[in-house]
């Protein structure tokens, strides 16, 4: 699965985040033309024709815009597109706009999309646009001239509402990207990147943590059946662990396919023993009737007085996990109870 935070998923155009973060000097240059196209009324169109039909309209718009030589095309909001023609003349872009309108009018007619229409705005700039504020200043001035309005309050309201929606959409897209980057698709858990961020945030912590390094026992057998089956088992084990740990404990899928770590704070040695055994038993009971009865091995290590980060405790917990494997699997071992000379 691929994901690009700067690309619109539907059309493949640069999205709002790309439009906001691109180098404006490079995109706009010193002068040129901007064609703004807005499909309207998009909410009503979704209700009248279906979401799929509207997606097809948007794809048709994109197909036409990207054919224009010299255009950098962005889909900045639901039905809004911006095509930037750096160093091009007004007449050249006017001809392209006229052709675009003719093609889209034919498209709407041939598909019986009688309720769909466009707002077209061609913007001429003769000096560099350095920011989104410059872009919307040009948008406002051009729309005022096009509409020949004496009072610009309604236009200004539209511009500000549009800008507010752009900010909201940016937050939504950033949230999507953030969630995608820090979560594991198979297990549904925060991934190792998320764990490392947590570790960085707890640098020189005020409280000491205990780490449970969990590794599946012989889960590769399920992969030999199919990778889907292997992923299903990992997801189920993740679900069992999520429902077994204490409120406030942090559970992550770690580096390799069947590794997990739990980071627990404010936990005594006796509580750690109880939690490790509860996780082990819960997984064993849940997986007992699977094709291969799956179990887990757990290595446990607490931060020492000398530790100033979690990495050292994780490393010790991993060594304890290897000792649990060596002792026969399906058990937990504390780091302080292993013989390091072996």
XYZ file of C-alpha atoms in Angstrom:
342
model
C 0.000 0.000 0.000
C 1.440 3.399 -0.956
C 0.475 6.720 0.541
C 1.645 10.199 -0.414
C 0.655 13.086 1.823
C 0.998 15.548 -1.079
C -1.092 13.709 -3.674
C -4.876 13.706 -4.029
C -5.992 10.073 -3.739
C -8.749 10.343 -6.340
C -7.214 12.373 -9.158
C -3.476 12.026 -8.596
C -3.103 15.816 -8.654
C -1.136 17.759 -6.106
C -3.421 18.173 -3.110
C -4.073 20.980 -0.663
C -0.970 20.219 1.405
C 1.206 20.363 -1.689
C -0.413 23.644 -2.765
C 0.270 25.150 0.668
C 3.843 23.894 0.976
C 5.234 24.079 -2.576
C 7.934 26.606 -3.373
C 5.822 29.489 -4.665
C 8.765 31.104 -6.462
C 9.197 27.925 -8.489
C 5.482 27.303 -9.107
C 4.341 30.833 -9.950
C 7.511 32.529 -11.185
C 7.394 36.284 -11.713
C 4.214 36.444 -13.798
C 1.630 34.220 -15.430
C -1.976 33.019 -15.370
C -4.036 30.966 -12.923
C -7.185 29.117 -13.898
C -9.502 28.438 -10.971
C -12.259 25.874 -11.576
C -14.967 24.965 -9.076
C -17.500 22.205 -9.687
C -20.832 23.224 -8.172
C -22.948 22.429 -6.213
C -20.888 19.435 -5.082
C -22.938 18.431 -2.047
C -26.153 18.470 -3.994
C -24.509 16.625 -6.870
C -23.500 13.839 -4.483
C -27.127 13.536 -3.381
C -28.596 13.747 -6.890
C -26.203 11.532 -8.849
C -24.184 9.558 -6.235
C -20.671 9.966 -4.887
C -19.279 7.694 -7.609
C -20.777 9.893 -10.340
C -19.256 13.009 -8.795
C -15.879 11.262 -8.550
C -16.150 10.548 -12.277
C -16.880 14.242 -12.927
C -13.800 15.222 -10.925
C -11.672 12.722 -12.814
C -12.977 14.139 -16.116
C -11.987 17.647 -14.998
C -8.538 16.422 -14.070
C -8.040 14.625 -17.380
C -8.700 17.859 -19.277
C -6.615 20.150 -17.078
C -3.495 17.981 -17.161
C -3.561 18.032 -20.965
C -2.807 21.758 -20.954
C 0.852 22.316 -21.712
C 2.720 24.164 -18.997
C 0.080 23.730 -16.281
C 0.768 22.752 -12.665
C -2.579 21.381 -11.455
C -3.784 21.083 -7.861
C -7.048 19.840 -6.400
C -7.243 22.113 -3.381
C -10.722 21.288 -2.063
C -13.575 18.916 -2.864
C -14.588 20.397 -6.220
C -11.927 23.085 -6.606
C -8.948 22.922 -8.946
C -6.154 25.393 -9.563
C -4.057 25.274 -12.737
C -1.005 27.526 -12.692
C 0.455 28.654 -16.040
C 3.772 30.253 -15.215
C 5.074 32.729 -17.830
C 2.020 32.249 -20.093
C -0.130 34.928 -21.688
C -3.731 35.841 -20.961
C -4.831 34.974 -24.501
C -3.218 31.542 -24.434
C -4.922 30.532 -21.172
C -8.226 32.082 -22.322
C -8.197 29.782 -25.347
C -7.476 26.768 -23.134
C -10.251 27.797 -20.744
C -12.713 28.122 -23.620
C -11.769 24.673 -24.900
C -12.063 23.250 -21.392
C -15.576 24.658 -20.971
C -16.689 23.239 -24.308
C -15.363 19.767 -23.501
C -16.916 19.729 -20.039
C -20.250 21.044 -21.318
C -20.348 18.160 -23.785
C -19.370 15.731 -20.996
C -22.162 16.920 -18.704
C -24.723 16.843 -21.507
C -23.762 13.379 -22.748
C -23.977 11.987 -19.208
C -27.213 13.811 -18.352
C -25.578 15.748 -15.527
C -27.868 18.723 -16.008
C -27.467 20.018 -12.437
C -23.683 20.372 -12.638
C -22.026 23.665 -13.496
C -18.748 25.552 -12.995
C -17.357 28.681 -11.504
C -14.486 29.740 -13.797
C -11.981 32.372 -12.836
C -8.884 33.315 -14.825
C -6.404 35.281 -12.753
C -3.644 37.376 -14.290
C -0.621 38.164 -12.121
C 2.241 40.381 -13.207
C 4.332 40.157 -10.062
C 5.486 37.207 -7.947
C 3.072 35.450 -5.569
C 5.022 34.624 -2.440
C 2.365 33.084 -0.195
C -1.167 31.764 0.142
C -2.136 35.297 1.253
C -0.926 36.675 -2.095
C -2.917 34.004 -3.928
C -6.150 34.810 -2.117
C -5.542 38.536 -2.476
C -5.371 38.008 -6.239
C -8.434 35.747 -6.074
C -10.422 38.429 -4.248
C -9.379 41.255 -6.567
C -10.140 39.217 -9.700
C -13.514 38.014 -8.478
C -14.482 41.569 -7.545
C -13.708 42.721 -11.098
C -15.496 39.767 -12.679
C -18.643 40.325 -10.665
C -18.366 44.129 -10.843
C -19.420 44.396 -7.226
C -19.455 47.669 -5.371
C -19.620 45.978 -1.977
C -17.140 43.172 -1.554
C -18.473 41.766 1.721
C -20.022 38.674 0.130
C -16.910 37.967 -1.904
C -14.683 38.505 1.102
C -16.892 36.142 3.125
C -16.525 33.492 0.413
C -12.738 33.905 0.345
C -12.428 33.669 4.124
C -14.739 30.656 4.317
C -12.732 29.007 1.572
C -9.487 29.694 3.393
C -10.945 28.366 6.650
C -11.979 25.164 4.863
C -8.477 24.826 3.427
C -7.043 25.021 6.932
C -9.513 22.399 8.190
C -8.712 20.119 5.245
C -4.989 20.501 5.941
C -5.542 19.424 9.540
C -7.635 16.441 8.380
C -5.005 15.356 5.857
C -2.190 15.794 8.352
C -4.130 13.690 10.859
C -4.592 10.974 8.219
C -0.884 11.012 7.413
C 0.082 11.010 11.068
C -2.180 8.035 11.802
C -0.923 6.181 8.727
C 2.727 6.742 9.646
C 2.408 5.693 13.271
C 0.026 2.737 13.086
C 0.494 -0.801 11.886
C -2.103 -2.010 9.380
C -1.903 -5.694 10.313
C -2.196 -5.518 14.092
C -4.039 -2.218 14.370
C -1.502 -1.150 17.011
C 0.869 1.812 17.158
C 4.007 0.746 15.300
C 7.727 0.903 16.102
C 7.938 4.514 14.876
C 5.259 5.417 17.381
C 7.176 3.525 20.067
C 10.373 5.394 19.265
C 8.544 8.714 19.477
C 7.234 7.672 22.882
C 10.772 6.741 23.919
C 12.076 10.146 22.793
C 9.309 11.910 24.699
C 10.200 10.018 27.866
C 13.908 10.872 27.698
C 15.202 11.296 31.267
C 11.786 10.343 32.659
C 10.704 11.213 36.186
C 9.326 7.704 36.641
C 10.875 4.343 35.909
C 9.301 2.023 33.353
C 9.143 -1.742 32.970
C 9.329 -3.228 29.483
C 7.726 -6.500 28.377
C 9.339 -7.756 25.160
C 6.880 -10.215 23.562
C 7.678 -12.552 20.680
C 5.390 -15.116 19.079
C 6.458 -18.742 19.270
C 6.674 -20.390 15.837
C 4.154 -18.040 14.217
C 6.034 -18.525 10.948
C 4.079 -21.790 10.585
C 0.964 -19.739 9.835
C 2.824 -17.846 7.104
C 3.548 -21.181 5.446
C -0.228 -21.637 5.152
C -0.555 -18.097 3.729
C 0.556 -14.593 4.611
C -3.078 -13.647 5.148
C -3.342 -16.390 7.768
C -0.145 -15.187 9.420
C -1.454 -11.617 9.499
C -4.776 -12.807 10.945
C -3.013 -14.525 13.849
C -0.868 -11.452 14.540
C -4.015 -9.306 14.573
C -5.722 -11.679 17.010
C -2.730 -11.788 19.348
C -2.561 -7.984 19.257
C -6.249 -7.852 20.188
C -5.750 -10.257 23.094
C -2.792 -8.255 24.416
C -4.731 -4.984 24.079
C -7.523 -6.430 26.199
C -5.127 -7.867 28.792
C -2.774 -5.018 29.666
C -3.646 -2.446 32.296
C -5.185 0.935 31.544
C -2.313 3.309 30.882
C 0.119 0.640 29.675
C 1.506 1.236 26.174
C 1.394 -1.579 23.610
C 3.295 -1.374 20.303
C 4.027 -3.734 17.456
C 7.819 -3.839 17.404
C 10.400 -4.319 14.667
C 9.807 -7.807 13.235
C 6.544 -9.454 12.270
C 5.584 -11.150 15.533
C 7.268 -8.886 18.086
C 5.414 -6.581 20.466
C 6.471 -4.466 23.408
C 4.468 -3.284 26.385
C 5.771 -0.306 28.340
C 4.323 -0.065 31.829
C 4.801 2.611 34.461
C 4.082 2.551 38.192
C 4.314 -1.232 38.423
C 5.857 -3.349 41.166
C 7.795 -6.567 40.625
C 4.814 -8.585 41.809
C 2.428 -6.721 39.495
C 4.840 -7.255 36.588
C 4.860 -11.006 37.288
C 1.061 -11.031 37.350
C 0.776 -9.021 34.102
C 3.315 -11.158 32.228
C 1.574 -14.369 33.260
C -1.852 -12.940 32.407
C -0.685 -12.013 28.889
C 0.919 -15.411 28.374
C -2.135 -17.342 29.555
C -4.586 -15.157 27.616
C -2.781 -15.720 24.322
C -2.362 -19.441 24.993
C -6.079 -19.869 25.777
C -7.235 -17.787 22.804
C -5.044 -19.656 20.311
C -5.468 -23.159 21.738
C -7.818 -24.373 19.005
C -6.001 -22.803 16.066
C -4.368 -24.884 13.351
C -1.112 -24.408 15.287
C -1.699 -23.531 18.956
C 0.118 -20.200 19.175
C 1.964 -19.042 22.290
C 4.242 -16.151 23.242
C 7.512 -15.747 25.093
C 8.064 -12.637 27.213
C 11.222 -10.950 28.428
C 10.812 -8.431 31.247
C 13.206 -5.684 32.301
C 12.869 -2.544 34.379
C 14.796 0.677 34.045
C 17.678 0.879 36.481
C 18.668 3.908 38.516
C 21.415 4.642 35.997
C 19.139 4.545 32.932
C 18.154 7.875 31.428
C 16.056 6.424 28.594
C 13.970 3.394 27.736
C 16.264 1.987 25.051
C 18.485 0.230 27.585
C 15.514 -1.421 29.276
C 14.151 -2.558 25.913
C 17.525 -4.073 25.052
C 17.609 -5.962 28.362
C 14.014 -7.147 27.883
C 14.946 -8.487 24.443
C 17.815 -10.487 25.962
C 15.426 -11.860 28.587
C 13.023 -12.825 25.794
C 15.767 -14.814 24.046
C 16.384 -16.613 27.330
C 12.663 -17.443 27.571
C 12.895 -18.929 24.078
C 16.000 -20.912 25.044
C 14.226 -22.327 28.087
C 11.431 -23.793 25.972
C 9.118 -20.889 25.027
C 5.613 -20.062 26.277
C 6.975 -18.452 29.451
C 8.307 -15.180 30.807
C 11.761 -14.420 32.150
C 13.025 -11.393 34.077
C 16.365 -9.970 32.959
C 17.806 -10.057 36.475
C 17.118 -13.793 36.652
C 19.214 -14.819 33.651
C 22.823 -15.979 33.677
C 24.688 -13.598 31.399
C 27.706 -15.924 31.254
C 25.840 -18.539 29.203
